[in-house]
Short mmCIF file of C-alpha atoms in Angstrom, two decimals:
data_model
loop_
_atom_site.label_atom_id
_atom_site.label_comp_id
_atom_site.label_asym_id
_atom_site.label_seq_id
_atom_site.Cartn_x
_atom_site.Cartn_y
_atom_site.Cartn_z
CA THR W 77 -18.90 -131.09 -29.58
CA LYS W 78 -18.56 -128.27 -31.74
CA GLU W 79 -15.06 -127.67 -31.36
CA SER W 80 -14.29 -131.26 -32.54
CA VAL W 81 -16.72 -130.93 -35.49
CA LYS W 82 -15.00 -127.80 -36.54
CA ARG W 83 -11.42 -129.72 -36.65
CA LEU W 84 -12.84 -131.69 -39.49
CA LYS W 85 -11.38 -130.45 -43.23
CA GLY W 86 -13.88 -130.00 -45.90
CA LEU W 87 -17.00 -130.15 -43.49
CA ASN W 88 -17.88 -126.55 -44.94
CA LYS W 89 -18.65 -128.22 -48.43
CA VAL W 90 -20.99 -130.52 -47.39
CA LYS W 91 -24.35 -130.36 -44.92
CA LEU W 92 -23.65 -131.75 -41.71
CA VAL W 93 -27.02 -133.79 -40.77
CA ASP W 94 -25.78 -135.70 -37.71
CA ALA W 95 -22.52 -136.41 -35.26
CA GLY W 96 -22.35 -138.88 -32.39
CA PHE W 97 -20.05 -140.39 -30.08
CA ILE W 98 -18.95 -144.19 -30.44
CA TRP W 99 -18.32 -146.30 -27.14
CA THR W 100 -14.71 -146.80 -26.52
CA GLU W 101 -12.56 -147.32 -23.58
CA PRO W 102 -13.01 -144.87 -20.93
CA HIS W 103 -9.16 -144.50 -20.42
CA SER W 104 -8.34 -144.46 -24.04
CA LYS W 105 -6.91 -141.43 -26.16
CA GLN W 106 -8.68 -142.70 -29.27
CA LEU W 107 -12.40 -141.19 -29.99
CA LYS W 108 -14.58 -142.38 -32.15
CA VAL W 109 -17.45 -139.73 -33.85
CA LYS W 110 -19.94 -140.99 -36.32
CA VAL W 111 -20.49 -138.18 -39.25
CA THR W 112 -23.68 -137.95 -41.33
CA VAL W 113 -23.23 -135.38 -44.17
CA GLN W 114 -25.41 -134.99 -47.26
CA ASP W 115 -24.61 -133.06 -50.60
CA GLU W 116 -26.37 -132.59 -53.87
CA VAL W 117 -25.12 -134.35 -56.66
CA LEU W 118 -26.71 -134.85 -59.92
CA ASN W 119 -29.81 -133.04 -61.27
CA GLY W 120 -30.76 -132.11 -57.31
CA ALA W 121 -30.20 -135.78 -56.17
CA ILE W 122 -29.24 -135.78 -52.74
CA LEU W 123 -26.39 -138.09 -51.64
CA GLN W 124 -26.12 -139.10 -47.55
CA GLN W 125 -23.62 -141.05 -46.33
CA SER W 126 -21.95 -141.87 -42.80
CA CYS W 127 -18.34 -142.10 -41.57
CA VAL W 128 -16.32 -142.75 -38.47
CA VAL W 129 -13.74 -140.14 -37.48
CA ASP W 130 -11.00 -140.72 -35.42
CA TYR W 131 -9.73 -138.40 -32.77
CA THR W 132 -6.44 -138.67 -30.82
CA VAL W 133 -6.55 -137.06 -27.43
CA VAL W 134 -2.95 -134.89 -27.31
CA TYR W 135 -2.31 -133.14 -23.90
CA ASN W 136 -0.83 -129.84 -24.04
CA MET W 137 0.19 -127.33 -21.34
CA CYS W 138 -1.23 -123.65 -20.92
CA GLY W 139 1.44 -121.03 -21.45
CA GLU W 140 1.18 -119.95 -17.83
CA CYS W 141 2.02 -123.92 -16.50
CA ILE W 142 4.94 -123.65 -19.10
CA ARG W 143 6.21 -120.51 -17.72
CA ALA W 144 5.59 -121.61 -14.05
CA ASN W 145 7.66 -124.60 -14.73
CA ALA W 146 10.06 -123.20 -17.06
CA ASN W 147 13.90 -122.69 -16.33
CA PRO W 148 14.81 -119.21 -14.71
CA ASP W 149 17.45 -119.55 -17.20
CA GLN W 150 15.16 -119.42 -19.91
CA TRP W 151 14.26 -115.56 -19.39
CA VAL W 152 15.11 -113.30 -22.46
CA ALA W 153 15.12 -109.59 -20.61
CA SER W 154 15.27 -108.60 -16.96
CA VAL W 155 14.49 -105.17 -15.37
CA GLN W 156 16.58 -104.19 -12.37
CA VAL W 157 14.61 -101.59 -10.30
CA ARG W 158 16.67 -99.88 -7.75
CA GLN W 159 16.27 -97.41 -5.10
CA LYS W 160 19.00 -96.75 -2.76
CA VAL W 161 17.03 -96.14 0.69
CA SER W 162 16.83 -98.21 3.71
CA HIS W 163 13.27 -99.07 3.38
CA LYS W 164 11.00 -101.30 1.02
CA ARG W 165 7.74 -99.24 1.40
CA THR W 166 8.53 -97.62 -2.04
CA PHE W 167 8.45 -101.34 -3.97
CA LEU W 168 5.41 -102.37 -1.54
CA PHE W 169 3.25 -99.51 -2.86
CA LEU W 170 5.10 -100.18 -6.84
CA GLU W 171 3.59 -103.76 -6.43
CA GLN W 172 0.22 -102.59 -5.78
CA LEU W 173 0.47 -100.57 -8.76
CA ILE W 174 1.54 -103.22 -10.91
CA LEU W 175 -0.91 -105.61 -9.67
CA LYS W 176 -3.89 -103.09 -10.31
CA HIS W 177 -2.72 -102.25 -14.35
CA GLY W 178 -1.78 -105.84 -14.85
CA ALA W 179 1.96 -104.67 -15.40
CA ASP W 180 2.90 -108.33 -14.61
CA LYS W 181 0.99 -110.48 -16.96
CA HIS W 182 4.18 -110.89 -19.01
CA THR W 183 6.48 -111.73 -15.85
CA ILE W 184 7.78 -114.91 -15.78
CA ASN W 185 9.67 -114.44 -12.29
CA VAL W 186 10.07 -111.58 -9.87
CA LYS W 187 13.07 -111.84 -7.40
CA ASP W 188 13.95 -109.62 -4.35
CA ASN W 189 17.19 -107.77 -3.96
CA ALA W 190 18.65 -105.78 -0.78
CA ASP W 191 17.98 -102.49 -2.78
CA GLY W 192 15.00 -103.23 -4.79
CA LEU W 193 13.12 -105.91 -7.44
CA ASP W 194 14.51 -107.82 -10.57
CA PHE W 195 11.54 -108.61 -13.07
CA PHE W 196 12.32 -111.49 -15.87
CA PHE W 197 10.67 -111.60 -19.04
CA LYS W 198 10.46 -114.22 -22.37
CA SER W 199 10.81 -111.32 -24.79
CA LYS W 200 12.46 -107.92 -24.97
CA SER W 201 9.13 -105.97 -25.90
CA HIS W 202 7.62 -106.97 -22.77
CA ALA W 203 10.53 -105.82 -20.96
CA LEU W 204 10.35 -102.43 -22.88
CA SER W 205 6.49 -101.90 -21.97
CA PHE W 206 7.23 -103.09 -18.30
CA VAL W 207 9.87 -99.97 -18.22
CA ASP W 208 7.63 -97.75 -19.93
CA PHE W 209 5.18 -98.11 -17.10
CA LEU W 210 7.57 -97.52 -14.48
CA THR W 211 8.36 -93.95 -16.06
CA GLN W 212 4.68 -93.22 -16.11
CA VAL W 213 4.47 -94.21 -12.39
CA ALA W 214 7.87 -92.97 -10.67
CA PRO W 215 10.74 -90.78 -11.07
CA VAL W 216 12.61 -92.86 -12.87
CA LYS W 217 16.12 -92.91 -14.54
CA GLN W 218 16.80 -95.44 -17.09
CA GLY W 219 20.55 -96.34 -16.94
CA LYS W 220 22.77 -98.08 -19.51
CA ASP W 221 21.39 -101.17 -21.07
CA SER W 222 23.37 -104.17 -21.63
CA LYS W 223 22.99 -107.54 -23.47
CA GLU W 224 25.11 -110.81 -23.08
CA LEU W 225 25.64 -113.37 -26.13
CA VAL W 226 24.23 -116.59 -24.85
CA SER W 227 24.69 -118.75 -28.17
CA HIS W 228 24.84 -118.23 -31.77
CA ASP W 229 24.48 -120.26 -34.89
CA GLU W 230 27.73 -119.69 -37.51
CA HIS W 231 25.81 -121.51 -40.39
CA THR W 232 22.83 -119.41 -40.10
CA SER W 233 24.26 -116.22 -38.15
CA ASN W 234 21.33 -116.54 -35.96
CA TYR W 235 22.43 -114.92 -32.54
CA ARG W 236 20.62 -115.14 -29.14
CA TYR W 237 21.23 -112.68 -26.53
CA LYS W 238 19.70 -111.67 -22.98
CA PHE W 239 19.00 -108.15 -22.22
CA THR W 240 19.16 -106.39 -19.04
CA PHE W 241 17.47 -102.62 -18.22
CA TYR W 242 18.50 -100.86 -15.33
CA CYS W 243 16.09 -98.41 -13.93
CA GLU W 244 16.66 -96.20 -10.77
CA ILE W 245 14.03 -94.57 -8.79
CA ALA W 246 14.83 -91.10 -7.04
CA HIS W 247 15.62 -91.01 -3.29
CA PRO W 248 13.41 -89.15 -2.00
CA CYS W 249 10.38 -90.73 -0.34
CA LYS W 250 7.22 -89.25 1.06
CA ASP W 251 7.98 -87.64 4.63
CA ASP W 252 11.78 -87.20 3.79
CA LEU W 253 13.35 -83.81 4.59
CA VAL W 254 15.34 -82.32 1.87
CA VAL W 255 17.51 -79.44 1.45
CA PHE W 256 18.18 -77.17 -1.99
CA ASP W 257 21.57 -75.72 -2.45
CA ARG W 258 21.82 -72.16 -3.49
CA ARG W 259 21.79 -72.62 -6.98
CA GLN W 260 18.87 -74.94 -6.80
CA SER W 261 16.74 -72.39 -4.42
CA ARG W 262 17.34 -69.67 -7.31
CA ALA W 263 16.40 -71.64 -10.02
CA LEU W 264 13.19 -72.02 -8.27
CA GLY W 265 12.42 -68.67 -7.28
CA GLY W 266 14.02 -68.57 -3.91
CA PHE W 267 12.46 -71.80 -2.68
CA GLY W 268 13.62 -73.72 0.43
CA PRO W 269 15.87 -74.46 1.61
CA LEU W 270 14.14 -76.82 3.76
CA ALA W 271 11.35 -78.97 2.33
CA LEU W 272 9.13 -81.70 2.61
CA VAL W 273 8.60 -84.49 -0.06
CA THR W 274 4.49 -84.41 0.63
CA ARG W 275 4.09 -86.78 -2.76
CA VAL W 276 5.83 -88.80 -5.16
CA SER W 277 4.43 -89.62 -8.82
CA ASN W 278 6.26 -89.56 -11.89
CA ASN W 279 6.86 -86.01 -10.58
CA LEU W 280 7.83 -85.01 -7.15
CA LEU W 281 6.05 -82.42 -5.01
CA PHE W 282 8.04 -80.15 -2.07
CA THR W 283 6.63 -78.35 0.47
CA ASP W 284 8.32 -75.63 2.37
CA PRO W 285 6.91 -76.29 6.24
CA SER W 286 7.56 -72.60 7.08
CA SER W 287 5.45 -71.00 4.39
CA LEU W 288 3.28 -73.72 2.89
CA ARG W 289 4.93 -72.94 -0.92
CA GLN W 290 5.14 -75.70 -3.28
CA VAL W 291 7.20 -76.70 -5.98
CA TRP W 292 6.95 -79.88 -8.63
CA LEU W 293 9.90 -81.30 -10.17
CA ASP W 294 9.48 -83.93 -13.00
CA ALA W 295 11.89 -86.85 -13.55
CA THR W 296 14.13 -85.15 -15.90
CA GLN W 297 14.67 -81.94 -13.60
CA TYR W 298 15.54 -83.86 -10.65
CA TRP W 299 17.92 -86.17 -12.38
CA ARG W 300 19.51 -83.06 -13.77
CA SER W 301 20.42 -81.56 -10.37
CA PRO W 302 19.37 -84.35 -7.42
CA ILE W 303 18.02 -83.03 -4.25
CA ALA W 304 19.78 -84.04 -1.25
CA VAL W 305 17.65 -85.84 1.49
CA ILE W 306 19.35 -84.77 5.08
CA GLN W 307 16.77 -86.58 7.32
CA ASP W 308 14.64 -89.52 6.41
CA SER W 309 11.61 -91.23 8.11
CA LYS W 310 13.90 -93.60 10.17
CA GLN W 311 14.86 -90.47 12.36
CA LEU W 312 11.65 -88.92 13.22
CA VAL W 313 11.30 -88.11 16.86
CA GLU W 314 8.01 -87.96 18.53
CA TYR W 315 6.72 -84.78 20.17
CA LEU W 316 4.13 -83.47 22.38
CA VAL W 317 1.98 -80.81 21.32
CA LEU W 318 1.47 -78.13 24.12
CA ASP W 319 -0.20 -75.23 22.44
CA ILE W 320 -1.00 -74.69 18.95
CA GLU W 321 -2.69 -71.66 17.26
CA CYS W 322 -3.47 -71.37 13.19
CA VAL W 323 -1.17 -68.34 11.41
CA ARG W 324 -3.75 -66.07 10.03
CA GLY W 325 -3.48 -63.77 6.82
CA ASP W 326 -5.67 -61.47 4.91
CA TYR W 327 -8.92 -60.63 6.34
CA GLY W 328 -8.33 -63.26 9.58
CA ARG W 329 -8.14 -66.26 7.47
CA PRO W 330 -5.81 -69.04 8.09
CA ILE W 331 -2.97 -69.68 5.66
CA ALA W 332 -3.72 -72.98 4.13
CA ASN W 333 -2.33 -75.20 0.80
CA GLY W 334 -4.38 -77.93 -0.12
CA PRO W 335 -4.49 -80.03 2.99
CA TYR W 336 -1.94 -78.21 4.81
CA VAL W 337 -2.81 -75.23 7.20
CA LEU W 338 0.29 -73.09 8.75
CA ALA W 339 0.32 -72.66 12.45
CA ASP W 340 2.49 -71.81 15.35
CA ALA W 341 2.90 -74.84 17.69
CA GLU W 342 4.74 -75.40 21.02
CA VAL W 343 6.23 -78.49 21.52
CA VAL W 344 8.53 -80.90 23.58
CA LYS W 345 10.11 -84.15 23.00
CA VAL W 346 8.13 -87.01 24.55
CA SER W 347 11.23 -88.45 26.00
CA GLU W 348 11.71 -85.15 27.94
CA PHE W 349 8.65 -84.39 28.88
CA GLY W 350 8.42 -83.82 32.73
CA HIS W 351 12.25 -84.32 33.04
CA THR W 352 13.73 -80.82 31.46
CA ASP W 353 12.36 -77.86 30.14
CA GLY W 354 12.86 -78.39 26.57
CA THR W 355 9.56 -76.87 25.04
CA MET W 356 10.15 -75.42 21.31
CA HIS W 357 8.10 -72.97 19.29
CA VAL W 358 8.03 -74.23 16.00
CA ARG W 359 5.87 -73.46 12.70
CA THR W 360 4.31 -76.41 10.98
CA LEU W 361 1.82 -77.50 8.27
CA LEU W 362 -0.29 -79.50 10.58
CA GLY W 363 -2.65 -76.84 11.55
CA SER W 364 -5.53 -78.98 10.25
CA VAL W 365 -4.67 -81.99 12.06
CA LEU W 366 -3.23 -81.48 15.59
CA LYS W 367 -4.54 -79.98 18.63
CA PRO W 368 -3.18 -79.55 22.29
CA GLY W 369 -2.73 -82.80 23.73
CA ASP W 370 -1.62 -84.70 20.35
CA THR W 371 1.35 -86.36 19.49
CA ALA W 372 3.41 -85.31 16.22
CA LEU W 373 6.81 -87.32 14.50
CA GLY W 374 9.24 -84.51 13.61
CA TYR W 375 12.63 -84.03 12.77
CA ASP W 376 15.14 -83.06 15.58
CA LEU W 377 17.34 -80.44 13.66
CA GLN W 378 18.63 -79.02 16.80
CA SER W 379 20.75 -82.07 17.78
CA ALA W 380 21.25 -83.43 14.24
CA ASN W 381 24.43 -83.72 12.77
CA TYR W 382 24.76 -82.89 8.89
CA ASN W 383 27.55 -82.47 6.43
CA THR W 384 26.18 -81.66 2.98
CA ALA W 385 27.34 -79.61 0.59
CA GLU W 386 24.04 -78.44 -0.20
CA VAL W 387 23.63 -76.77 3.37
CA ASP W 388 27.55 -75.65 3.11
CA SER W 389 26.70 -73.84 0.05
CA TYR W 390 24.97 -70.82 2.22
CA GLY W 391 27.50 -70.40 4.03
CA GLY W 392 26.77 -69.05 7.99
CA SER W 393 23.42 -67.23 6.29
CA ILE W 394 20.80 -70.41 6.36
CA ASP W 395 18.82 -70.69 9.27
CA LEU W 396 17.41 -73.73 10.27
CA PRO W 397 14.47 -74.44 12.90
CA ASP W 398 14.90 -76.79 15.73
CA VAL W 399 12.02 -79.01 14.57
CA VAL W 400 10.08 -79.76 11.41
CA LEU W 401 7.11 -81.66 12.51
CA VAL W 402 5.93 -84.04 9.34
CA ARG W 403 2.85 -85.99 10.49
CA LYS W 404 0.22 -86.70 13.35
CA SER W 405 1.12 -89.92 15.53
CA TYR W 406 -1.26 -92.57 16.26
CA ALA W 407 0.98 -94.91 17.76
CA GLU W 408 -0.03 -95.32 21.29
CA LYS W 409 -3.60 -95.42 20.17
CA ARG W 410 -2.63 -98.37 17.91
CA ARG W 411 -0.57 -100.05 20.59
CA ARG W 412 -3.96 -100.24 22.62
CA ARG W 413 -5.49 -102.01 19.70
CA LYS W 414 -2.62 -104.34 18.58
CA ASN W 415 -4.46 -107.15 18.81
CA ARG W 416 -7.53 -106.23 16.52
CA ALA W 417 -7.06 -107.43 12.96
CA ARG W 418 -7.81 -105.51 10.13
CA PRO W 419 -10.88 -106.52 7.76
CA TRP W 420 -9.06 -105.84 4.58
CA GLN W 421 -5.93 -107.30 2.81
CA LEU W 422 -3.80 -106.77 0.04
CA LYS W 423 -2.97 -108.81 -2.98
CA GLN W 424 0.84 -109.78 -3.64
CA LEU W 425 2.58 -110.91 -6.92
CA GLY W 426 2.37 -114.72 -7.53
CA ASN W 427 5.72 -115.31 -8.44
CA LYS W 428 8.33 -113.27 -6.26
CA GLY W 429 11.32 -115.52 -5.31
CA GLN W 430 14.02 -114.93 -2.74
CA MET W 431 16.72 -112.84 -3.06
CA ASP W 432 19.77 -114.30 -4.44
CA THR W 433 22.66 -114.68 -1.71
CA ASP W 434 26.53 -114.56 -2.89
CA GLU W 435 27.98 -116.18 0.71
CA ASP W 436 28.57 -120.01 -0.70
CA ALA W 437 30.57 -122.45 1.21
CA HIS W 438 33.58 -123.19 -0.45
CA GLY W 439 36.03 -126.33 0.90
CA ASP W 440 35.83 -130.10 1.22
CA GLY W 441 35.74 -132.23 4.29
CA ALA W 442 35.43 -130.80 7.84
CA GLU W 443 36.39 -127.82 6.87
CA GLY W 444 34.03 -127.35 3.87
CA ALA W 445 31.35 -128.34 6.47
CA LYS W 446 32.26 -125.60 9.24
CA ASN W 447 32.28 -122.82 6.28
CA LYS W 448 28.85 -124.31 5.32
CA SER W 449 27.25 -124.55 8.58
CA LYS W 450 28.65 -120.44 9.18
CA SER W 451 27.74 -119.55 5.66
CA SER W 452 23.76 -121.36 6.62
CA ARG W 453 24.06 -119.27 9.80
CA ARG W 454 24.91 -115.99 8.36
CA GLN W 455 22.60 -116.19 5.63
CA GLY W 456 19.56 -117.70 8.37
CA ALA W 457 20.31 -114.21 10.41
CA ALA W 458 20.40 -112.02 7.32
CA GLU W 459 17.17 -113.39 6.06
CA ALA W 460 15.45 -113.05 9.27
CA ALA W 461 16.68 -109.44 9.45
CA MET W 462 15.40 -108.77 6.15
CA GLU W 463 12.09 -110.31 7.04
CA GLU W 464 11.62 -108.49 10.20
CA GLN W 465 12.85 -105.18 8.12
CA ARG W 466 9.82 -106.20 5.51
CA GLN W 467 7.20 -106.50 8.48
CA ARG W 468 8.11 -103.05 9.61
CA ASP W 469 7.78 -101.55 6.30
CA MET W 470 4.72 -103.16 5.45
CA GLU W 471 3.20 -102.20 8.81
CA ARG W 472 4.06 -98.79 8.03
CA PHE W 473 2.78 -98.91 4.45
CA MET W 474 -0.67 -100.05 5.87
CA GLU W 475 -0.51 -97.43 8.31
CA GLU W 476 -0.12 -94.85 5.64
CA LEU W 477 -3.15 -96.55 3.67
CA GLU W 478 -5.19 -95.82 7.09
CA GLU W 479 -4.01 -92.43 7.07
CA ASP W 480 -4.37 -91.24 3.38
CA PRO W 481 -7.47 -91.74 1.48
CA GLU W 482 -5.74 -90.14 -1.80
CA LEU W 483 -3.35 -92.86 -1.54
CA ARG W 484 -5.89 -95.84 -1.11
CA SER W 485 -7.83 -94.62 -4.50
CA ARG W 486 -4.86 -95.55 -6.47
CA ILE W 487 -4.98 -99.01 -5.34
CA ASN W 488 -7.19 -102.22 -4.72
CA LEU W 489 -8.03 -103.14 -1.30
CA TYR W 490 -9.79 -106.31 -0.76
CA ARG W 491 -12.35 -107.32 2.21
CA ARG W 492 -10.62 -110.02 4.20
CA SER W 493 -12.36 -113.38 3.62
CA GLU W 494 -13.35 -115.84 6.48
CA GLY W 495 -10.59 -118.08 6.34
CA HIS W 496 -7.87 -114.88 6.67
CA ALA W 497 -9.72 -113.20 9.33
CA GLY W 498 -7.65 -113.88 11.98
CA GLY W 499 -4.22 -111.90 10.60
CA ALA W 500 -1.52 -111.60 12.36
CA SER W 501 -3.00 -111.18 15.36
CA GLY W 502 -4.31 -114.70 15.99
CA ALA W 503 -8.17 -113.86 15.84
CA GLY W 504 -10.06 -116.59 14.62
CA GLY W 505 -13.40 -116.38 12.21
CA ALA W 506 -14.52 -113.48 10.12
CA VAL W 507 -14.37 -109.79 10.83
CA ASP W 508 -18.16 -108.47 11.28
CA ASP W 509 -19.19 -104.97 9.90
CA ASP W 510 -20.55 -103.96 13.06
CA ASP W 511 -17.00 -104.93 14.84
CA TYR W 512 -15.60 -102.53 12.27
CA ASP W 513 -16.90 -99.13 13.60
CA ASP W 514 -14.73 -96.34 13.32
CA GLU W 515 -17.05 -94.21 14.99
CA SER W 516 -17.82 -96.26 17.38
CA ASP W 517 -14.34 -96.30 19.05
CA GLY W 518 -14.00 -92.54 19.25
CA ASP W 519 -10.00 -92.92 19.33
CA GLY W 520 -9.62 -91.07 16.59
CA VAL W 521 -7.14 -93.51 14.70
CA PRO W 522 -7.90 -93.81 10.64
CA GLU W 523 -9.37 -96.48 9.54
CA VAL W 524 -10.31 -97.73 5.85
CA PRO W 525 -14.16 -97.69 5.51
CA LEU W 526 -15.68 -100.73 4.39
CA GLU W 527 -17.46 -99.43 1.25
CA GLU W 528 -14.07 -98.78 -0.54
CA LEU W 529 -13.31 -102.70 -0.06
CA LEU W 530 -13.74 -104.80 -3.16
CA ASP W 531 -14.68 -108.43 -2.76
CA SER W 532 -12.66 -110.53 -1.32
CA LEU W 533 -10.38 -112.81 -4.29
CA THR W 534 -9.41 -115.78 -2.33
CA ALA W 535 -8.51 -117.60 -5.85
CA LEU W 536 -6.13 -114.81 -6.66
CA ASN W 537 -3.32 -115.19 -3.89
CA VAL W 538 -4.29 -112.31 -1.84
CA SER W 539 -1.60 -111.81 0.90
CA ASP W 540 -2.72 -111.84 4.46
CA ALA W 541 -0.31 -108.67 5.22
CA SER W 542 -2.55 -106.87 7.41
CA GLY W 543 -1.16 -107.46 10.66
CA GLY W 544 -2.55 -106.25 14.00
CA GLY W 545 -5.33 -104.00 14.27
CA GLY W 546 -3.19 -100.56 14.92
CA GLY W 547 -0.14 -100.64 12.85
CA PRO W 548 2.11 -102.06 10.10
CA ALA W 549 -2.52 -94.66 -7.20
CA PRO W 550 -4.74 -93.31 -9.82
CA SER W 551 -8.17 -94.09 -9.68
CA GLY W 552 -9.84 -93.38 -13.03
CA ALA W 553 -6.53 -91.61 -14.27
CA GLY W 554 -4.47 -94.08 -15.22
CA PRO W 555 -1.08 -95.36 -13.55
CA GLY W 556 0.13 -91.89 -13.47
CA ASP W 557 0.78 -91.36 -9.44
CA MET W 558 2.67 -93.20 -6.94
CA ASP W 559 3.20 -91.90 -3.25
CA MET W 560 6.49 -93.73 -1.59
#
């Protein structure tokens, strides 16, 4: 072959005329090649000579295989990414951004942790490049770096270290309700005090639900004076919209800011509808999507208890609304379609490991076996609870992708292959395009248009994480945005 001939030294000084294999045993690691060369000698005379070249076959592993079989203790640098919240939707989206922009190409291992993920690298420079990527897609605060001496050679003064970099993602996530203290509100021109987190990238966007005013804060501004979260998405309550009317400003036009339209609504808790007269009047930013009879998710501030210094800083002058509506709810419609598989899927990190646990059984004999059994049961229950929570987070994350076209534009969605078409719903066979027509259903549940899907990448470890039909960053602009 051309590659084997190129390995011969001095071949560039003569003219190669012919080359061919000489038969050897089929399983032999010795290859014989007969090479015929020509060269000009005295007075234009041409000398031709043939010789036999012996090759020895030596098997080598590629770099990826070496990393796959490497001992995890061989890592040189690690990046610990943490966010102190009760869900992992942030890291689900971060995972998709990492895959889309190829930020995982130098990772040798990824481990789950209770509060985040740990990424391991073979060199310090690769870890620093990954930290730089994180600062471009999330409001990250880099903590104090640490290094641990692994070994050293006294004769050559060579030292080998392990480096650890800590990155913390800001607490506020999309749809969280935050409160600005008096000092922060004054610094922002009287913004707030209540605001919804409507977008999270390397900056945070806060929207006042009663006026549609918006404020951007970058990571430096946020970490200089963190904003308190008083309600998160786990505390959302379902409300029934009885009546809604847009608030109009100059020339009778509705007051709007981007996708949001200010409106006055009359709502009641779904759990209290028909039992008590719990009707409440609320001003909301969902005037463009809500209509009478719809259900919406919101925060019940009337019965909420929060003891925060930010609220106390206003004394008795702060006037909080009874309800803050956050988004339209499609829960009931999705429940009716729970057996319908999504025709799209997401790719996952291929080398993600399990979370480390510190519950080791100690002792010998019967007592040690008893402790080990208890530890195994506790560990199994903890892993089952974590997996259940992860499935809920994945379901909600995929619902957000269906509801937000701008969010979908920042990651890659893949068309489901025939072998994975059943999904979690258990349906077999491929999903036909005609079966996935959002206009034919008429139930108004958002779905991902088929034209937004990329071809299925079956060979690239695509996850089957679409679940049942109803329920669970920036395109062309680099990795600069991320909604969490």
